[in-house]
Tab-separated table of C-alpha atoms and ligand atoms in Angstrom:
chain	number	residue	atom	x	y	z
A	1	UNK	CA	103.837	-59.631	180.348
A	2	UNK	CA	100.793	-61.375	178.566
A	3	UNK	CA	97.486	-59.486	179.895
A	4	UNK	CA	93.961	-59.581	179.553
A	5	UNK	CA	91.974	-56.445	180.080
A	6	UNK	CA	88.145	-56.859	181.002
A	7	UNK	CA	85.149	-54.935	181.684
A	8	UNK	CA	81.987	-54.130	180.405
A	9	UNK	CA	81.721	-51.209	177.524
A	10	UNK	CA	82.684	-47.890	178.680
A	11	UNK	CA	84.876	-48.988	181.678
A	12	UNK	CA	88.369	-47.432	180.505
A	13	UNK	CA	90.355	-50.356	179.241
A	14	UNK	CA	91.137	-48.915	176.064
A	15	UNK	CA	92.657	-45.785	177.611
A	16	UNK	CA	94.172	-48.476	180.388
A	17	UNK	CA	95.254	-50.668	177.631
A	18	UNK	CA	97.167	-47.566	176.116
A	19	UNK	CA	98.829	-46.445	179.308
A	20	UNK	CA	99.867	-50.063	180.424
A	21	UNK	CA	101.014	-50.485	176.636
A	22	UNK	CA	103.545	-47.440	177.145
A	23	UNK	CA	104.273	-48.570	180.665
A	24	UNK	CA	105.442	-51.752	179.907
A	25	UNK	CA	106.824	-51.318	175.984
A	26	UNK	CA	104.534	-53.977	174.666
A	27	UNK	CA	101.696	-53.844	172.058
A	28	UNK	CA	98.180	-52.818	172.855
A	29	UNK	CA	95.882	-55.085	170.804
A	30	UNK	CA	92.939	-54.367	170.150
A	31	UNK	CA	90.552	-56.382	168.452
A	32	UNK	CA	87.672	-53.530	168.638
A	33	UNK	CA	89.970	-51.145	167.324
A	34	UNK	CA	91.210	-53.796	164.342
A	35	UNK	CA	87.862	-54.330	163.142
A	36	UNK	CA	87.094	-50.393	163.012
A	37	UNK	CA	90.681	-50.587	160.915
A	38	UNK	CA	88.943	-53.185	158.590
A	39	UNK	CA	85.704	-51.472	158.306
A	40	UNK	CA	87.365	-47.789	157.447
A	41	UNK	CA	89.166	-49.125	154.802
A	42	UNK	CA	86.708	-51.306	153.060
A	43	UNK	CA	88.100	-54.682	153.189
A	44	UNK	CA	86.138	-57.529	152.797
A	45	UNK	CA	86.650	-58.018	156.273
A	46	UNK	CA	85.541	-54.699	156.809
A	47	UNK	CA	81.804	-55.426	155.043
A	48	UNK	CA	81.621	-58.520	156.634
A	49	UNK	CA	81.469	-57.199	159.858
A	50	UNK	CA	79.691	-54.014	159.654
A	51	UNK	CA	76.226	-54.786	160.141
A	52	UNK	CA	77.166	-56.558	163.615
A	53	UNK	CA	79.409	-54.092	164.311
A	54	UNK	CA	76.818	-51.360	164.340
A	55	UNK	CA	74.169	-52.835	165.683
A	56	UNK	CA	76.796	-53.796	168.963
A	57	UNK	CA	76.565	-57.393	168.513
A	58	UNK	CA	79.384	-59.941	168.489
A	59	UNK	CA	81.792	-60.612	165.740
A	60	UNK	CA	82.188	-64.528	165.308
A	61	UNK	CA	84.373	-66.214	167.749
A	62	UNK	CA	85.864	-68.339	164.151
A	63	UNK	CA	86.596	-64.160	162.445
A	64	UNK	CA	87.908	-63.279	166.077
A	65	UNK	CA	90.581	-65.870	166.514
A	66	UNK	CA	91.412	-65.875	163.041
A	67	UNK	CA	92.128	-62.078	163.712
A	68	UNK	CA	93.518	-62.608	166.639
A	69	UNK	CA	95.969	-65.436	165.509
A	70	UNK	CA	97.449	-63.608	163.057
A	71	UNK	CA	97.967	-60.504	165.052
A	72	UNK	CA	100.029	-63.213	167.552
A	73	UNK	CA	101.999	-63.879	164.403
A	74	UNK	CA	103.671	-60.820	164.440
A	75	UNK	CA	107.364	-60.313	165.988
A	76	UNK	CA	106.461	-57.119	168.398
A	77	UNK	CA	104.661	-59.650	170.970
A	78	UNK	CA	107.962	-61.151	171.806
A	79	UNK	CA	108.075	-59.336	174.768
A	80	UNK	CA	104.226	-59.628	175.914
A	81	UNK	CA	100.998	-58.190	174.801
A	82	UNK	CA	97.994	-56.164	176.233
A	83	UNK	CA	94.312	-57.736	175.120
A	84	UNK	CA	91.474	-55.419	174.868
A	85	UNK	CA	88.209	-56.279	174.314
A	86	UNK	CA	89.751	-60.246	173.636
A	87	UNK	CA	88.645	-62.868	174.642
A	88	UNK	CA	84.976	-61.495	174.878
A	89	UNK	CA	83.654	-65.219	175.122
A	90	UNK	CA	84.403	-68.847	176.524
A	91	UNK	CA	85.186	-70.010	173.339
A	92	UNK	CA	87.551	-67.477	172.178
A	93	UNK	CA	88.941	-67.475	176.025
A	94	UNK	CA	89.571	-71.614	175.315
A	95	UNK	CA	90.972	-71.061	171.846
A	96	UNK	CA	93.487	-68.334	173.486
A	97	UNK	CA	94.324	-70.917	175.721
A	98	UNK	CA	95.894	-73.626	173.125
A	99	UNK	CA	96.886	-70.366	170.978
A	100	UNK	CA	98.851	-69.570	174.000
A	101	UNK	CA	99.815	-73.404	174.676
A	102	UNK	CA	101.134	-73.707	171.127
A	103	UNK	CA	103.384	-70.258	171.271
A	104	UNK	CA	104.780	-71.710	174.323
A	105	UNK	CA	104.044	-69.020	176.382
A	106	UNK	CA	100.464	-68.312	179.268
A	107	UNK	CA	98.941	-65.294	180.643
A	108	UNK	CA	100.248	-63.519	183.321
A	109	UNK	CA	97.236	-61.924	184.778
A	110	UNK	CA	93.485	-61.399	183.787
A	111	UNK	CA	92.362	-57.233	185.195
A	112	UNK	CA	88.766	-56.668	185.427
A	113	UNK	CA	87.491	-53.495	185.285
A	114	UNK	CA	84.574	-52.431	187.681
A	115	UNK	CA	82.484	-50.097	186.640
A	116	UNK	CA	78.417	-49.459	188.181
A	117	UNK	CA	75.967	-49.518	184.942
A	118	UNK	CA	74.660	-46.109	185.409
A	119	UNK	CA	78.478	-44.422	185.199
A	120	UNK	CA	79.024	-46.596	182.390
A	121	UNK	CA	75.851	-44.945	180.131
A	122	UNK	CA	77.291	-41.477	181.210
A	123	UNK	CA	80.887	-42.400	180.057
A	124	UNK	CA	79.650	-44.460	176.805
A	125	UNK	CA	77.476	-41.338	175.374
A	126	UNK	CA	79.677	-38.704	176.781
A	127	UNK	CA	82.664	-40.464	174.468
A	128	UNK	CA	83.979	-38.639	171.111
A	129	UNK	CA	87.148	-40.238	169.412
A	130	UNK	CA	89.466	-38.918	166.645
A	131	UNK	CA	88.919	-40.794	164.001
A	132	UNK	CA	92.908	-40.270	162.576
A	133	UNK	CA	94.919	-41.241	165.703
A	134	UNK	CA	92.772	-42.855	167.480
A	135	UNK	CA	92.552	-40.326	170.994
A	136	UNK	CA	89.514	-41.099	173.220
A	137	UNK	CA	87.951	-37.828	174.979
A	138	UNK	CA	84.769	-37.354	177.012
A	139	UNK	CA	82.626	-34.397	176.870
A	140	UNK	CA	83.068	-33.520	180.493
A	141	UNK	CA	85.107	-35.977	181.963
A	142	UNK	CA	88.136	-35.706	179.707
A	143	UNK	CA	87.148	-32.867	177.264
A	144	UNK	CA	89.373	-31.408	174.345
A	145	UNK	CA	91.261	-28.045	174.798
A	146	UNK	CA	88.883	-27.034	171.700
A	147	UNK	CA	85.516	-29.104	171.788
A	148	UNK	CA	84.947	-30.897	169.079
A	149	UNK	CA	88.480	-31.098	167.600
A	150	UNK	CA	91.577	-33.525	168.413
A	151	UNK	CA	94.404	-31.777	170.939
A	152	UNK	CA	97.077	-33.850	168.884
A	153	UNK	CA	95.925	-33.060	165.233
A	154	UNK	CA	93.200	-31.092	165.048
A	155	UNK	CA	91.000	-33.470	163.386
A	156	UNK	CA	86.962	-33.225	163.906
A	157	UNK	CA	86.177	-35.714	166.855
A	158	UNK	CA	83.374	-38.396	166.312
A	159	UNK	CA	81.110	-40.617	168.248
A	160	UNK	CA	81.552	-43.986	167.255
A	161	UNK	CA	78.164	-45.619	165.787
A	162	UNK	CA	78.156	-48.571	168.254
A	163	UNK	CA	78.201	-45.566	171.467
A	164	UNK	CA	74.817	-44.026	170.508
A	165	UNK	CA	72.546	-45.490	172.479
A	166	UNK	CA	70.467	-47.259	171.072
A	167	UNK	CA	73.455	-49.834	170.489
A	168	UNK	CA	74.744	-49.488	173.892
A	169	UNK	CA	72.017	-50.931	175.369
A	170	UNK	CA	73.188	-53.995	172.639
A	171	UNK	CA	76.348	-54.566	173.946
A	172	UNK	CA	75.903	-54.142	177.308
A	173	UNK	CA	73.182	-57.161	177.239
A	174	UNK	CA	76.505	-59.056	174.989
A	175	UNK	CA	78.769	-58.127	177.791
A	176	UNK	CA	76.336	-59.585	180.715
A	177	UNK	CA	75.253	-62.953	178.559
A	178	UNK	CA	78.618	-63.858	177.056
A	179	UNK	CA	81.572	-61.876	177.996
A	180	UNK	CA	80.913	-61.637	182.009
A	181	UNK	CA	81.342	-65.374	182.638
A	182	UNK	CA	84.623	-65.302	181.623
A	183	UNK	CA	84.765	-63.291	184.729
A	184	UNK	CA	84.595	-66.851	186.654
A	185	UNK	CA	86.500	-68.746	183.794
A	186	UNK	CA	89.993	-66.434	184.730
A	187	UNK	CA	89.084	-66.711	188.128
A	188	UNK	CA	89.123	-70.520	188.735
A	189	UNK	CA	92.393	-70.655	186.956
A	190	UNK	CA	93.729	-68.191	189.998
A	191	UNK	CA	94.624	-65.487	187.355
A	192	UNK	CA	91.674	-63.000	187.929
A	193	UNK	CA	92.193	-59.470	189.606
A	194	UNK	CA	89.406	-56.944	190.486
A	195	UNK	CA	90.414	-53.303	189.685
A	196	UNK	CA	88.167	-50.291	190.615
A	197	UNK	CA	86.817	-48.812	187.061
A	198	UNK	CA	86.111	-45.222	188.644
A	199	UNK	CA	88.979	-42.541	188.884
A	200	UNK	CA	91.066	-40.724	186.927
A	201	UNK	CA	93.093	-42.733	184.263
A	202	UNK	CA	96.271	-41.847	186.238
A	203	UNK	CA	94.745	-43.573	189.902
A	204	UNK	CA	93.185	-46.677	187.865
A	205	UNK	CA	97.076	-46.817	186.029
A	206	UNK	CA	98.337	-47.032	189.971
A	207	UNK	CA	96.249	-49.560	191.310
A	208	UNK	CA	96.974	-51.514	188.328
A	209	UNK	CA	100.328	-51.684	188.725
A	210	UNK	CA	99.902	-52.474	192.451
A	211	UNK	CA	98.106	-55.465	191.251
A	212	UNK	CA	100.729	-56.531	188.491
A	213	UNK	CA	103.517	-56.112	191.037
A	214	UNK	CA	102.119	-58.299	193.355
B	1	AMP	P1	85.246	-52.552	171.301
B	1	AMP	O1	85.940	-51.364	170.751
B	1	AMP	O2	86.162	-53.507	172.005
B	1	AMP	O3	84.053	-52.205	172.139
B	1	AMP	O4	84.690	-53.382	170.057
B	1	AMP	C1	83.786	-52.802	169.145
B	1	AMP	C2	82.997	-53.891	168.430
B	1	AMP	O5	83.878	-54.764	167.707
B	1	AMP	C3	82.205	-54.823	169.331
B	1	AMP	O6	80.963	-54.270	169.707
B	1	AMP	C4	82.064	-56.048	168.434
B	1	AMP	O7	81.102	-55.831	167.423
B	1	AMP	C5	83.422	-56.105	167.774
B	1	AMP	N1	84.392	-56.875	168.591
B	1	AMP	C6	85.518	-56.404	169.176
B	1	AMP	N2	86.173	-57.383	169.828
B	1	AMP	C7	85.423	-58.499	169.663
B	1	AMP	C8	85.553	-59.845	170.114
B	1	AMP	N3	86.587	-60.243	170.887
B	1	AMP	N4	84.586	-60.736	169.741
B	1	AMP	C9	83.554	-60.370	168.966
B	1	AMP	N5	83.369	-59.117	168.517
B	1	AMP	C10	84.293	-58.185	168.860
B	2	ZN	ZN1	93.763	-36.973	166.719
């Protein structure tokens, strides 16, 4: 089970991603949530990428695939892997391709997330996360049993810098100009699959599965 999850910001693959991940007993990877790895502990990574992170612009596709390479690398992915938030461009969607070619192994399907724009500025500034395991909430959709603090450890919740608004405009534009066509690229290659980005977690989880069973 090799799958790519798509959608614009704010459409619910990570909490997708997480779900399929313990659905299916392989790895969620996520490249998003790698880089926020890099940049909390300092690497040199970690400064590289800051700036662009911030601002909601695009890591290189040459940092990405590197990243992404040596994730692949690892012995958990025997068994299949979730992507989120990779392959966010043609050229790291081609270099997947012969990464995929040279392991031997090809995708099994490519899930695109639908989400309207307006619902996705709701969900984007609505979003707090914990920054020490990682649980997504939203204010109202999805909200803490205590606001403001983590169900699981207690820990403050924060919004990340790239969902105040003034960078989600940023990455939404990203999405539209460079991650959207790959939209068409998955699709020509008969391995693209619309899913409905609005519902609960648990209804999008179903009609996922629907799809993957098919
Ligand atoms: P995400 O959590 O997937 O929204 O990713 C957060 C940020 O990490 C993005 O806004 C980019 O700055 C960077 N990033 C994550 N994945 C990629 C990717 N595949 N290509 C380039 N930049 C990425
Ligand atoms: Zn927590």
């Amino acid at each position: 089970m090799i799958l790519i999850l798509l959608g614009p910001p704010g459409a619910g693959k990570g909490t997708q991603a997480k779900l399929l991940s313990a659905e299916y007993h392989v790895p969620h990877i996520s490249t998003g949530d790698m880089f926020r790895d890099h940049k909390a502990r300092g690497t040199e990574l970690g400064k590289q990428i800051q700036a662009i992170m911030d601002a909601g612009a695009l890591v290189t596709d040459d940092v990405t695939n590197a990243l992404v390479k040596d994730r692949l690398s690892r012995p958990d992915v025997a068994d299949g892997f979730i992507l989120d938030g990779y392959p966010r461009t043609i050229a790291q969607a081609e270099y997947l391709d012969g990464l995929l070619q040279s392991m031997g192994r090809s995708l099994t399907r490519v899930v695109s997330y639908d989400v309207a724009e307006e619902a996705i500025v709701e969900r984007i500034s609505g979003r707090r996360s914990c920054p020490k395991c990682g649980a997504v909430y939203h204010v109202s959709g999805n909200p803490p049993r205590r606001m403001g603090y983590c169900d699981r450890d207690g820990a403050g919740l924060v919004q990340r810098d790239d969902d105040k608004p003034e960078n989600v405009k940023k990455r939404m534009a990203e999405y539209g100009n460079k991650t959207e066509p790959l939209k068409r690229f998955y699709r020509e290659r008969g391995l693209l699959a619309n899913v409905d980005g609005i519902g609960t977690p648990e209804g999008i989880l179903a009609a996922t599965k629907r799809i993957l069973s098919k």
